[in-house]
């Protein structure tokens, strides 16, 4: 699928349902057509609590709206608060070697061979992360 077609279909999946967890599962299914994706989380760094807040989860068989806070180490907080300004997406090919993904995987009892992080930005400000 070409990039423009993928973007249009992804936009329809995200905007096509008011229930964010249902939209996340639709996006996950679309992504599975191109990538070996097993699950997705929608998260953001809650500055009031200085913790990662997970608000939705989806895999092939289920989806859930969540409200979970994950305490992070100082190293992970520094990485979250200082995302690369020039990147919208990046690949973590060793999730256990990157503090944020290692701590989030431990919290969610998951294990991944790699993690793709998509920064959700508005007017230059990072609002959340699709992982």
C-alpha atoms as an extended CHARMM CRD file, in Angstrom:
* protein
*
       131  EXT
         1         1  UNK       CA              0.0000000000        0.0000000000        0.0000000000  PROA      1               0.0000000000
         2         2  UNK       CA              1.4110000000        3.4080000000       -0.8360000000  PROA      2               0.0000000000
         3         3  UNK       CA              2.0460000000        5.9790000000        1.8830000000  PROA      3               0.0000000000
         4         4  UNK       CA             -0.8730000000        8.2750000000        1.0050000000  PROA      4               0.0000000000
         5         5  UNK       CA             -3.3880000000        5.4180000000        0.9090000000  PROA      5               0.0000000000
         6         6  UNK       CA             -2.1080000000        4.1160000000        4.2360000000  PROA      6               0.0000000000
         7         7  UNK       CA             -2.3520000000        7.5760000000        5.8020000000  PROA      7               0.0000000000
         8         8  UNK       CA             -5.9340000000        8.0390000000        4.5320000000  PROA      8               0.0000000000
         9         9  UNK       CA             -7.0060000000        4.6110000000        5.8220000000  PROA      9               0.0000000000
        10        10  UNK       CA             -5.2650000000        5.1850000000        9.1740000000  PROA      10              0.0000000000
        11        11  UNK       CA             -6.9890000000        8.5640000000        9.5340000000  PROA      11              0.0000000000
        12        12  UNK       CA            -10.3540000000        6.9290000000        8.8700000000  PROA      12              0.0000000000
        13        13  UNK       CA             -9.6460000000        4.2480000000       11.4790000000  PROA      13              0.0000000000
        14        14  UNK       CA             -8.6420000000        6.8040000000       14.1060000000  PROA      14              0.0000000000
        15        15  UNK       CA            -11.4610000000        9.2510000000       13.3850000000  PROA      15              0.0000000000
        16        16  UNK       CA            -14.0860000000        6.6350000000       12.5630000000  PROA      16              0.0000000000
        17        17  UNK       CA            -15.0200000000        5.8020000000       16.1400000000  PROA      17              0.0000000000
        18        18  UNK       CA            -15.4980000000        7.9650000000       19.2140000000  PROA      18              0.0000000000
        19        19  UNK       CA            -14.3910000000        5.1130000000       21.4770000000  PROA      19              0.0000000000
        20        20  UNK       CA            -10.6020000000        5.4760000000       21.4200000000  PROA      20              0.0000000000
        21        21  UNK       CA             -9.9670000000        1.8200000000       22.2470000000  PROA      21              0.0000000000
        22        22  UNK       CA            -12.1050000000        0.6690000000       19.3030000000  PROA      22              0.0000000000
        23        23  UNK       CA            -10.3310000000        3.1270000000       17.0070000000  PROA      23              0.0000000000
        24        24  UNK       CA             -6.9750000000        1.8500000000       18.3200000000  PROA      24              0.0000000000
        25        25  UNK       CA             -7.9070000000       -1.7340000000       17.4380000000  PROA      25              0.0000000000
        26        26  UNK       CA             -8.9660000000       -0.6630000000       13.9390000000  PROA      26              0.0000000000
        27        27  UNK       CA             -5.6300000000        1.0770000000       13.4940000000  PROA      27              0.0000000000
        28        28  UNK       CA             -3.8020000000       -1.9900000000       14.8030000000  PROA      28              0.0000000000
        29        29  UNK       CA             -5.5750000000       -4.2260000000       12.2700000000  PROA      29              0.0000000000
        30        30  UNK       CA             -4.6330000000       -1.8450000000        9.4710000000  PROA      30              0.0000000000
        31        31  UNK       CA             -1.0120000000       -1.7620000000       10.6280000000  PROA      31              0.0000000000
        32        32  UNK       CA             -0.9610000000       -5.5760000000       10.6940000000  PROA      32              0.0000000000
        33        33  UNK       CA             -1.4270000000       -5.5300000000        6.9160000000  PROA      33              0.0000000000
        34        34  UNK       CA              2.0280000000       -3.9350000000        6.6070000000  PROA      34              0.0000000000
        35        35  UNK       CA              3.9160000000       -4.7680000000        9.8340000000  PROA      35              0.0000000000
        36        36  UNK       CA              4.1060000000       -7.6500000000       12.3230000000  PROA      36              0.0000000000
        37        37  UNK       CA              2.2500000000       -5.7150000000       15.0560000000  PROA      37              0.0000000000
        38        38  UNK       CA              0.7940000000       -7.6260000000       18.0150000000  PROA      38              0.0000000000
        39        39  UNK       CA             -0.5480000000       -4.9160000000       20.3220000000  PROA      39              0.0000000000
        40        40  UNK       CA             -0.8490000000       -1.1650000000       20.7180000000  PROA      40              0.0000000000
        41        41  UNK       CA             -1.0500000000        1.2110000000       23.6600000000  PROA      41              0.0000000000
        42        42  UNK       CA             -2.0360000000        4.8570000000       23.6910000000  PROA      42              0.0000000000
        43        43  UNK       CA             -0.1010000000        6.6610000000       26.4100000000  PROA      43              0.0000000000
        44        44  UNK       CA              1.0350000000       10.0820000000       27.5220000000  PROA      44              0.0000000000
        45        45  UNK       CA              3.3480000000       11.4270000000       30.1730000000  PROA      45              0.0000000000
        46        46  UNK       CA              1.1640000000       12.9350000000       32.9080000000  PROA      46              0.0000000000
        47        47  UNK       CA              3.1870000000       15.9010000000       34.1370000000  PROA      47              0.0000000000
        48        48  UNK       CA              1.0030000000       16.3240000000       37.2430000000  PROA      48              0.0000000000
        49        49  UNK       CA              1.9800000000       12.8500000000       38.4750000000  PROA      49              0.0000000000
        50        50  UNK       CA              5.2970000000       12.5850000000       36.6090000000  PROA      50              0.0000000000
        51        51  UNK       CA              4.2130000000        9.1540000000       35.4220000000  PROA      51              0.0000000000
        52        52  UNK       CA              3.1730000000        7.4970000000       32.1720000000  PROA      52              0.0000000000
        53        53  UNK       CA             -0.5990000000        7.2700000000       31.8190000000  PROA      53              0.0000000000
        54        54  UNK       CA             -1.9430000000        4.4800000000       29.6110000000  PROA      54              0.0000000000
        55        55  UNK       CA             -5.4050000000        5.3030000000       28.3010000000  PROA      55              0.0000000000
        56        56  UNK       CA             -6.1010000000        2.5410000000       25.7630000000  PROA      56              0.0000000000
        57        57  UNK       CA             -4.9360000000       -0.9260000000       24.7510000000  PROA      57              0.0000000000
        58        58  UNK       CA             -5.7220000000       -3.1000000000       21.7390000000  PROA      58              0.0000000000
        59        59  UNK       CA             -4.6200000000       -6.3820000000       20.2590000000  PROA      59              0.0000000000
        60        60  UNK       CA             -6.1600000000       -8.5640000000       17.5500000000  PROA      60              0.0000000000
        61        61  UNK       CA             -8.8060000000      -10.0310000000       19.8790000000  PROA      61              0.0000000000
        62        62  UNK       CA             -9.6200000000       -7.3680000000       22.4490000000  PROA      62              0.0000000000
        63        63  UNK       CA             -9.4960000000       -3.6830000000       23.2580000000  PROA      63              0.0000000000
        64        64  UNK       CA             -9.8580000000       -1.7660000000       26.4970000000  PROA      64              0.0000000000
        65        65  UNK       CA            -10.1020000000        1.7790000000       27.7000000000  PROA      65              0.0000000000
        66        66  UNK       CA             -7.6470000000        2.1730000000       30.5870000000  PROA      66              0.0000000000
        67        67  UNK       CA             -6.5700000000        4.7030000000       33.1560000000  PROA      67              0.0000000000
        68        68  UNK       CA             -3.2850000000        3.3520000000       34.4820000000  PROA      68              0.0000000000
        69        69  UNK       CA             -0.3450000000        5.2860000000       35.8880000000  PROA      69              0.0000000000
        70        70  UNK       CA              3.1500000000        3.8620000000       35.6700000000  PROA      70              0.0000000000
        71        71  UNK       CA              5.8890000000        5.3150000000       37.8560000000  PROA      71              0.0000000000
        72        72  UNK       CA              9.0980000000        5.8000000000       35.8880000000  PROA      72              0.0000000000
        73        73  UNK       CA             12.7370000000        6.0230000000       36.8550000000  PROA      73              0.0000000000
        74        74  UNK       CA             14.4830000000        9.3920000000       36.5830000000  PROA      74              0.0000000000
        75        75  UNK       CA             16.2970000000        8.1540000000       33.4720000000  PROA      75              0.0000000000
        76        76  UNK       CA             12.9970000000        7.2260000000       31.7810000000  PROA      76              0.0000000000
        77        77  UNK       CA             11.4040000000       10.5390000000       32.7780000000  PROA      77              0.0000000000
        78        78  UNK       CA             14.2980000000       12.4230000000       31.1690000000  PROA      78              0.0000000000
        79        79  UNK       CA             13.8280000000       10.4930000000       27.9220000000  PROA      79              0.0000000000
        80        80  UNK       CA             10.0660000000       11.0890000000       27.9330000000  PROA      80              0.0000000000
        81        81  UNK       CA             10.4020000000       14.8030000000       28.7010000000  PROA      81              0.0000000000
        82        82  UNK       CA             13.0410000000       15.3170000000       26.0080000000  PROA      82              0.0000000000
        83        83  UNK       CA             11.8330000000       13.4680000000       22.9070000000  PROA      83              0.0000000000
        84        84  UNK       CA             13.8670000000       13.8890000000       19.7260000000  PROA      84              0.0000000000
        85        85  UNK       CA             12.5560000000       17.0990000000       18.1440000000  PROA      85              0.0000000000
        86        86  UNK       CA             13.3380000000       15.9360000000       14.6160000000  PROA      86              0.0000000000
        87        87  UNK       CA             11.4710000000       12.6180000000       14.8450000000  PROA      87              0.0000000000
        88        88  UNK       CA              7.7860000000       11.7670000000       14.7520000000  PROA      88              0.0000000000
        89        89  UNK       CA              8.3830000000        8.0050000000       14.7970000000  PROA      89              0.0000000000
        90        90  UNK       CA             11.2350000000        5.8650000000       15.9710000000  PROA      90              0.0000000000
        91        91  UNK       CA             12.0580000000        2.1890000000       16.3560000000  PROA      91              0.0000000000
        92        92  UNK       CA             13.4400000000        0.6770000000       19.5380000000  PROA      92              0.0000000000
        93        93  UNK       CA             15.0700000000       -2.5570000000       18.4260000000  PROA      93              0.0000000000
        94        94  UNK       CA             16.1120000000       -3.5420000000       21.9660000000  PROA      94              0.0000000000
        95        95  UNK       CA             13.1740000000       -2.7110000000       24.2710000000  PROA      95              0.0000000000
        96        96  UNK       CA             14.9580000000       -4.0870000000       27.3400000000  PROA      96              0.0000000000
        97        97  UNK       CA             17.8940000000       -1.7310000000       26.7250000000  PROA      97              0.0000000000
        98        98  UNK       CA             15.7670000000        1.4330000000       26.5340000000  PROA      98              0.0000000000
        99        99  UNK       CA             14.5540000000        2.5430000000       29.9630000000  PROA      99              0.0000000000
       100       100  UNK       CA             11.0720000000        3.7250000000       28.9670000000  PROA      100             0.0000000000
       101       101  UNK       CA             10.0990000000        0.6070000000       27.0000000000  PROA      101             0.0000000000
       102       102  UNK       CA             11.7120000000       -1.7040000000       29.5640000000  PROA      102             0.0000000000
       103       103  UNK       CA              9.7560000000       -0.1350000000       32.4150000000  PROA      103             0.0000000000
       104       104  UNK       CA              6.4730000000       -0.0400000000       30.4910000000  PROA      104             0.0000000000
       105       105  UNK       CA              6.8280000000       -3.6650000000       29.3790000000  PROA      105             0.0000000000
       106       106  UNK       CA              7.4690000000       -4.7040000000       32.9570000000  PROA      106             0.0000000000
       107       107  UNK       CA              4.3890000000       -2.7880000000       34.1260000000  PROA      107             0.0000000000
       108       108  UNK       CA              2.1470000000       -4.2570000000       31.4040000000  PROA      108             0.0000000000
       109       109  UNK       CA              3.6650000000       -7.7660000000       31.7190000000  PROA      109             0.0000000000
       110       110  UNK       CA              4.6320000000       -7.7210000000       28.0660000000  PROA      110             0.0000000000
       111       111  UNK       CA              7.6390000000       -8.7120000000       26.0550000000  PROA      111             0.0000000000
       112       112  UNK       CA              8.5440000000       -7.3710000000       22.6330000000  PROA      112             0.0000000000
       113       113  UNK       CA             11.2960000000       -7.9190000000       20.1440000000  PROA      113             0.0000000000
       114       114  UNK       CA             10.9530000000       -4.2850000000       19.0700000000  PROA      114             0.0000000000
       115       115  UNK       CA              8.7800000000       -1.2490000000       19.7560000000  PROA      115             0.0000000000
       116       116  UNK       CA              7.6340000000        1.4800000000       17.3880000000  PROA      116             0.0000000000
       117       117  UNK       CA              6.8740000000        4.8020000000       19.0580000000  PROA      117             0.0000000000
       118       118  UNK       CA              4.7260000000        7.3630000000       17.2590000000  PROA      118             0.0000000000
       119       119  UNK       CA              4.7420000000       10.8080000000       18.8360000000  PROA      119             0.0000000000
       120       120  UNK       CA              1.3400000000       12.4810000000       18.7470000000  PROA      120             0.0000000000
       121       121  UNK       CA              2.0690000000       16.1810000000       18.3780000000  PROA      121             0.0000000000
       122       122  UNK       CA              0.0520000000       19.3660000000       18.1620000000  PROA      122             0.0000000000
       123       123  UNK       CA              1.6050000000       22.7580000000       17.4540000000  PROA      123             0.0000000000
       124       124  UNK       CA              5.0720000000       21.4250000000       18.2460000000  PROA      124             0.0000000000
       125       125  UNK       CA              4.0400000000       19.9480000000       21.6060000000  PROA      125             0.0000000000
       126       126  UNK       CA              4.0820000000       16.2000000000       22.2160000000  PROA      126             0.0000000000
       127       127  UNK       CA              0.6410000000       15.1660000000       23.4500000000  PROA      127             0.0000000000
       128       128  UNK       CA              1.0030000000       11.4100000000       23.6140000000  PROA      128             0.0000000000
       129       129  UNK       CA              2.5700000000        8.2490000000       22.3010000000  PROA      129             0.0000000000
       130       130  UNK       CA              1.2140000000        5.4000000000       20.2740000000  PROA      130             0.0000000000
       131       131  UNK       CA              3.3460000000        2.4050000000       21.1130000000  PROA      131             0.0000000000
